mmCIF file of C-alpha atoms in Angstrom:
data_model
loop_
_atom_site.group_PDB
_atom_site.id
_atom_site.type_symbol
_atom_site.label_atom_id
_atom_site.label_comp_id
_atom_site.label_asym_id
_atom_site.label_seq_id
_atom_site.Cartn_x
_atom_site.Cartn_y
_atom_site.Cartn_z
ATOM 1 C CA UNK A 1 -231.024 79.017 -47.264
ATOM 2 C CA UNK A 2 -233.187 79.173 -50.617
ATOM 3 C CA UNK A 3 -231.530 79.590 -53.802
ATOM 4 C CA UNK A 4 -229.761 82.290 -54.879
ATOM 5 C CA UNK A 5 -232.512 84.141 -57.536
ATOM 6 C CA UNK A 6 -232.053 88.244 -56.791
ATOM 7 C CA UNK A 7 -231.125 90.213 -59.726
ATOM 8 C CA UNK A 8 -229.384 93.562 -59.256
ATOM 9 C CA UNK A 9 -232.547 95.276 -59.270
ATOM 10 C CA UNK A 10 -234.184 93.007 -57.274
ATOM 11 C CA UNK A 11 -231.622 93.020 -54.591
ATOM 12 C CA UNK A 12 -231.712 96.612 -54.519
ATOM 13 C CA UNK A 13 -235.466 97.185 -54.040
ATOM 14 C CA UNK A 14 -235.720 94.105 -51.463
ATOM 15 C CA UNK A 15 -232.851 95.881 -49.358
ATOM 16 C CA UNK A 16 -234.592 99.656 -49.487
ATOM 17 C CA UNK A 17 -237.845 97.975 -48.893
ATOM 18 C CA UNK A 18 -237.346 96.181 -46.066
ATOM 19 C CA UNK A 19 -235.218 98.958 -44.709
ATOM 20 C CA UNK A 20 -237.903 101.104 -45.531
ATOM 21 C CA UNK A 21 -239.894 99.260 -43.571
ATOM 22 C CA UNK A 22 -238.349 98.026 -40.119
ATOM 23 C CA UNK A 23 -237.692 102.319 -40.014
ATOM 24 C CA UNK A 24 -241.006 102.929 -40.179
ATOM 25 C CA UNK A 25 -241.171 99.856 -37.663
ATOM 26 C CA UNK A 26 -238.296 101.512 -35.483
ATOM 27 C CA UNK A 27 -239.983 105.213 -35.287
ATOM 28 C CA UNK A 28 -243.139 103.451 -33.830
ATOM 29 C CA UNK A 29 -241.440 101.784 -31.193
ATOM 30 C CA UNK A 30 -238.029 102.967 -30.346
ATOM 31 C CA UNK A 31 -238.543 106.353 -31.346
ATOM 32 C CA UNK A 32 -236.173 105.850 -34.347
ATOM 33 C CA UNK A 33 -233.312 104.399 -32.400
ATOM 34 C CA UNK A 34 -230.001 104.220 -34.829
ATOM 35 C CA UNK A 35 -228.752 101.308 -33.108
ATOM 36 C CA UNK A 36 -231.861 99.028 -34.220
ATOM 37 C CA UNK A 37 -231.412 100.590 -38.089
ATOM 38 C CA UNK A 38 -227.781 99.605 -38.151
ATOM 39 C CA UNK A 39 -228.782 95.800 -36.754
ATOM 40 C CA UNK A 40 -231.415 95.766 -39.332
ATOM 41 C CA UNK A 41 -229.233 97.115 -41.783
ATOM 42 C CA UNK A 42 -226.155 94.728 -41.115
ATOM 43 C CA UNK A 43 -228.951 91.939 -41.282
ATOM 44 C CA UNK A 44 -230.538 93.000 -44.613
ATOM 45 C CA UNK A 45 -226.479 93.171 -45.958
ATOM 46 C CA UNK A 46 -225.478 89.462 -45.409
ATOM 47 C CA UNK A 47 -229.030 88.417 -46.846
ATOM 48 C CA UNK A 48 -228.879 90.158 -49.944
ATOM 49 C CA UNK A 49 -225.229 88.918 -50.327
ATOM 50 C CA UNK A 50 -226.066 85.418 -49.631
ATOM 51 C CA UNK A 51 -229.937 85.643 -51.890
ATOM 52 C CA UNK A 52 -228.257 87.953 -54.766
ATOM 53 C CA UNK A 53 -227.490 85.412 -58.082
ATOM 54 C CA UNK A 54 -223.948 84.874 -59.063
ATOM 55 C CA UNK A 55 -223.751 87.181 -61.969
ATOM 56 C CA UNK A 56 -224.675 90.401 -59.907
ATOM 57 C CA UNK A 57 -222.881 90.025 -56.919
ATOM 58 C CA UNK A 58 -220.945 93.250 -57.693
ATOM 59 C CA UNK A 59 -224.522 95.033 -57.172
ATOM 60 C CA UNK A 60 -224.972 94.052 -53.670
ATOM 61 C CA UNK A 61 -222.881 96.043 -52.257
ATOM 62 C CA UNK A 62 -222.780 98.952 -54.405
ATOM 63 C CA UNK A 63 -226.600 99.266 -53.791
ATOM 64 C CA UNK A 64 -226.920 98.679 -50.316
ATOM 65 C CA UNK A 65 -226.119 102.300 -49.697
ATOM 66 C CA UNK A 66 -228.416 103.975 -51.351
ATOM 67 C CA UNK A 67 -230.918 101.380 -49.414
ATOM 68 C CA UNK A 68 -229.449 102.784 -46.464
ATOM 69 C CA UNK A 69 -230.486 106.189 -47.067
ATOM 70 C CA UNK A 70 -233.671 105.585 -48.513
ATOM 71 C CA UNK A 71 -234.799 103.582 -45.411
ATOM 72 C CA UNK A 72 -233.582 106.424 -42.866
ATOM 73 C CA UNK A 73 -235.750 108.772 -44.289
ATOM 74 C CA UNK A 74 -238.395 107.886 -41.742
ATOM 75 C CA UNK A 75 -235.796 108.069 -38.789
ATOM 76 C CA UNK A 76 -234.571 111.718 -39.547
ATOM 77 C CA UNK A 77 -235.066 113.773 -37.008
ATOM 78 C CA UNK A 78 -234.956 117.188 -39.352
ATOM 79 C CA UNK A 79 -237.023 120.390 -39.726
ATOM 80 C CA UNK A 80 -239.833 121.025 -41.924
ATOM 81 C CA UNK A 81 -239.407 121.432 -45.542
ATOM 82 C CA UNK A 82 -237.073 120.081 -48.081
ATOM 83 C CA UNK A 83 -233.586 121.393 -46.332
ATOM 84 C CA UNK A 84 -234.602 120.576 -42.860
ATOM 85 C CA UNK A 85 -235.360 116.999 -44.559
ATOM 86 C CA UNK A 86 -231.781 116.220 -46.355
ATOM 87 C CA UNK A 87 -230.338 118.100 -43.027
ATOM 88 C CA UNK A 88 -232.000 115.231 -41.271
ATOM 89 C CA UNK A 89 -230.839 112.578 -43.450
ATOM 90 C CA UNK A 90 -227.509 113.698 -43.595
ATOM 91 C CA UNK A 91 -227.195 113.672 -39.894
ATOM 92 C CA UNK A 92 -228.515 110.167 -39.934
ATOM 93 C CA UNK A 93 -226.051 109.190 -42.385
ATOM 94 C CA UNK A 94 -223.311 110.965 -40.230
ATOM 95 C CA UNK A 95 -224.294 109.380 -37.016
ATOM 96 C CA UNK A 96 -224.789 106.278 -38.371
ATOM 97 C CA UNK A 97 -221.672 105.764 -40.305
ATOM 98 C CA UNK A 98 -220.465 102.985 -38.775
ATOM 99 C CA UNK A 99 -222.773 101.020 -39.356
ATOM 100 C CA UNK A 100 -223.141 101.874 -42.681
ATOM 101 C CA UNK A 101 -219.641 100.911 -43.637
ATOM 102 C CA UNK A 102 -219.868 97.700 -41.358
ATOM 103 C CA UNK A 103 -222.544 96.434 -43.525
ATOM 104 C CA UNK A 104 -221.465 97.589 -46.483
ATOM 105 C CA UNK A 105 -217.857 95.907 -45.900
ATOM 106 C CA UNK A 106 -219.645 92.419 -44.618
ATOM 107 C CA UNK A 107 -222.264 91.873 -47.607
ATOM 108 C CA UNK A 108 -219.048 92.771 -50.175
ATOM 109 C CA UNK A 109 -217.084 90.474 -48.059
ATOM 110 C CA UNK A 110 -219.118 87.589 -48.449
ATOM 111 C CA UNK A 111 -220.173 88.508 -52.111
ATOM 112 C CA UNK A 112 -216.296 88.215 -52.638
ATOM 113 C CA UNK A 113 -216.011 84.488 -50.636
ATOM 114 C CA UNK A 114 -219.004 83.596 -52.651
ATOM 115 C CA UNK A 115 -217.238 84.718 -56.200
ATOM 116 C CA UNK A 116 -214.023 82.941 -55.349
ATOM 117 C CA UNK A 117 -215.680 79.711 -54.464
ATOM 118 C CA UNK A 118 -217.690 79.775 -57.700
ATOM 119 C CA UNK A 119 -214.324 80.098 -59.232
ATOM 120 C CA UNK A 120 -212.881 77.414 -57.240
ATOM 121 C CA UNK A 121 -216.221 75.078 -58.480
ATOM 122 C CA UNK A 122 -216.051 75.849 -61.711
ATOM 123 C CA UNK A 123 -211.933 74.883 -62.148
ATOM 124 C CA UNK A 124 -212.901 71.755 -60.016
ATOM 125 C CA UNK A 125 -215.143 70.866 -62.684
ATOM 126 C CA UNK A 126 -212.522 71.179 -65.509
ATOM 127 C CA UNK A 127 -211.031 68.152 -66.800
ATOM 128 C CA UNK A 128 -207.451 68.281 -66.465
ATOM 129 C CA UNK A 129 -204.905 68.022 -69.460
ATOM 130 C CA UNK A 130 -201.533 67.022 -69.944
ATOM 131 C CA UNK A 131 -199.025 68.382 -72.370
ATOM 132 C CA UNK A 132 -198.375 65.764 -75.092
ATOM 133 C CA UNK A 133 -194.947 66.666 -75.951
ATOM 134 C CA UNK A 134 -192.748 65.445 -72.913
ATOM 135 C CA UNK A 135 -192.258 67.683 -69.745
ATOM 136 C CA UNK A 136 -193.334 71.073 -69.583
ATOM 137 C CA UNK A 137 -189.634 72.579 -69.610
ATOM 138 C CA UNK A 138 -188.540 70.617 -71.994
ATOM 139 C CA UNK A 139 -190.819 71.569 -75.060
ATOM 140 C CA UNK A 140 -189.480 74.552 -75.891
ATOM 141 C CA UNK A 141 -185.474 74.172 -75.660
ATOM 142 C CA UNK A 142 -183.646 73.007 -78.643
ATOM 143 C CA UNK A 143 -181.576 69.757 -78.373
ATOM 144 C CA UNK A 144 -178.040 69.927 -77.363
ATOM 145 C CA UNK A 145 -176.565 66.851 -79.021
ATOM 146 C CA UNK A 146 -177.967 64.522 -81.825
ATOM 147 C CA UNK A 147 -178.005 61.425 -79.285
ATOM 148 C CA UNK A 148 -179.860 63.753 -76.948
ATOM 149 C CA UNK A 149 -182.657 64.713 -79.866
ATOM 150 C CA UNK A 150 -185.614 62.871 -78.952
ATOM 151 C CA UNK A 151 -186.419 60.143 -81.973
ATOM 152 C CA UNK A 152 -189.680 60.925 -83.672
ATOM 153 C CA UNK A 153 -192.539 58.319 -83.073
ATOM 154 C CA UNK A 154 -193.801 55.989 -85.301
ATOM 155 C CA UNK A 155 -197.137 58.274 -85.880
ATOM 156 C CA UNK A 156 -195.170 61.286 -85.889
ATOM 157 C CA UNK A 157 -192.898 61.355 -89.192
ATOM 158 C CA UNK A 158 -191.212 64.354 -89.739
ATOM 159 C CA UNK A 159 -192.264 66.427 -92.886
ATOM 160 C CA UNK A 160 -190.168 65.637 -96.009
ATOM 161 C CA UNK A 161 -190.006 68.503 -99.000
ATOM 162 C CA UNK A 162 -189.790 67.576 -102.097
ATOM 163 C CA UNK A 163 -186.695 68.555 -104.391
ATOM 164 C CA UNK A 164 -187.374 71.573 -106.362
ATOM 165 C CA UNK A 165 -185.363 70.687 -110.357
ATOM 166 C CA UNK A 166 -183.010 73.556 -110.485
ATOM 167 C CA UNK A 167 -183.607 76.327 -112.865
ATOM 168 C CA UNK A 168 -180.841 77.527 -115.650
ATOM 169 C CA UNK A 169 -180.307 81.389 -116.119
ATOM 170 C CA UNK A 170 -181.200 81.729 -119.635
ATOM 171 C CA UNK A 171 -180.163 85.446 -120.806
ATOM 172 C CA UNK A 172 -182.994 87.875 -120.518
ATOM 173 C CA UNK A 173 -184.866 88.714 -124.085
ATOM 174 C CA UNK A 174 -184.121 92.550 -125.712
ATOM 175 C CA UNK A 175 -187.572 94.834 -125.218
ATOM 176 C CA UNK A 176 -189.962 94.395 -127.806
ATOM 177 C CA UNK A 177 -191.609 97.958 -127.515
ATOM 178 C CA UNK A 178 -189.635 100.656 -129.881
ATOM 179 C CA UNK A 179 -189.093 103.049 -126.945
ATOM 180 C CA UNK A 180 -186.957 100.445 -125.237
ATOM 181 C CA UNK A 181 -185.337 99.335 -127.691
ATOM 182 C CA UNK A 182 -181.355 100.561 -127.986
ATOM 183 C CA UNK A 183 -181.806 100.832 -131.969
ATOM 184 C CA UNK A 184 -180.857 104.024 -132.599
ATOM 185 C CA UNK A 185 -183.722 106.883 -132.158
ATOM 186 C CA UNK A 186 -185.956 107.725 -135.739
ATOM 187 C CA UNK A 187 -185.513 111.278 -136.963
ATOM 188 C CA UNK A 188 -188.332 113.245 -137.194
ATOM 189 C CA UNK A 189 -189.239 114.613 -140.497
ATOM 190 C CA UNK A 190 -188.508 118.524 -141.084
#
């Protein structure tokens, strides 16, 4: 299998072109047989899972679909104009259902087995670290007992404050401002 290098996009116009194609393909010989579309179809599904790059796997599936109908537009079997032509299309799409979900559910199947195991690499990869302070349950209960406190290590000294001197309430100073004060009030002049 060759790398996996489809964008979104990419995947998207791959899928409606090749669908596109084998319909044309399938009118010619079969006549536009469903049964060879939905094969094709199913087989253009797990390849654009499997081709589609990690970060847009969601898009394979979501745009298979509209590949689907794209590529039955030269299998419809409608009338003239533009309503006999969605009245063929839809009757593709209705007769074909099956295989439309089939496909759809098998390339989002393995676009999901493909996400978890990229998951799975990628924690593989990850060193592993250990909690420094003891066992895990054990960090965040308090100490029962003084002989059961664990003794800190020599690197470790716990974090001494120093002594603040203690202060003396000294009695607070009378307001300096004249409309503070408790002096008696000033009379106004008459």
């Amino acid at each position: 299998m060759p790398a996996a290098k489809l964008t979104g996009l990419g995947c998207w116009l791959l899928a409606t072109l090749a669908l596109l194609a084998f319909a044309f393909v399938d009118r010619l010989l079969f006549g536009g047989a469903p049964t060879a579309y939905g094969v094709c179809y199913l087989l253009v599904g797990i390849g654009a899972a499997l081709w589609i790059r990690p970060y847009d796997l969601i898009c394979a599936p979501v745009t298979l679909p509209i590949a689907f109908a794209l590529g039955a537009l030269p299998i419809q079997h409608g009338g003239d104009g533009f309503e006999g032509l969605l009245m063929g299309l839809f009757t593709v799409l209705a007769l074909n259902a099956g295989w439309l979900y089939t496909g759809t559910l098998v390339c989002a199947l393995l676009a999901i087995l493909r996400r978890a195991l990229l998951i799975a690499r990628r924690r593989a990869s990850r060193p592993v670290s250990r909690p420094q302070s003891g066992p895990r349950g054990q960090r965040n209960r308090p100490p029962s007992r003084a002989a059961d406190r664990p003794r800190p290590r020599p690197g470790n000294r716990p974090r001494q404050v120093a002594r603040q001197p203690e202060r003396r309430a000294q009695p607070s100073r009378p307001p300096q401002s004249p409309h503070c004060s408790e002096a008696e009030p000033a009379r106004s002049r008459p």
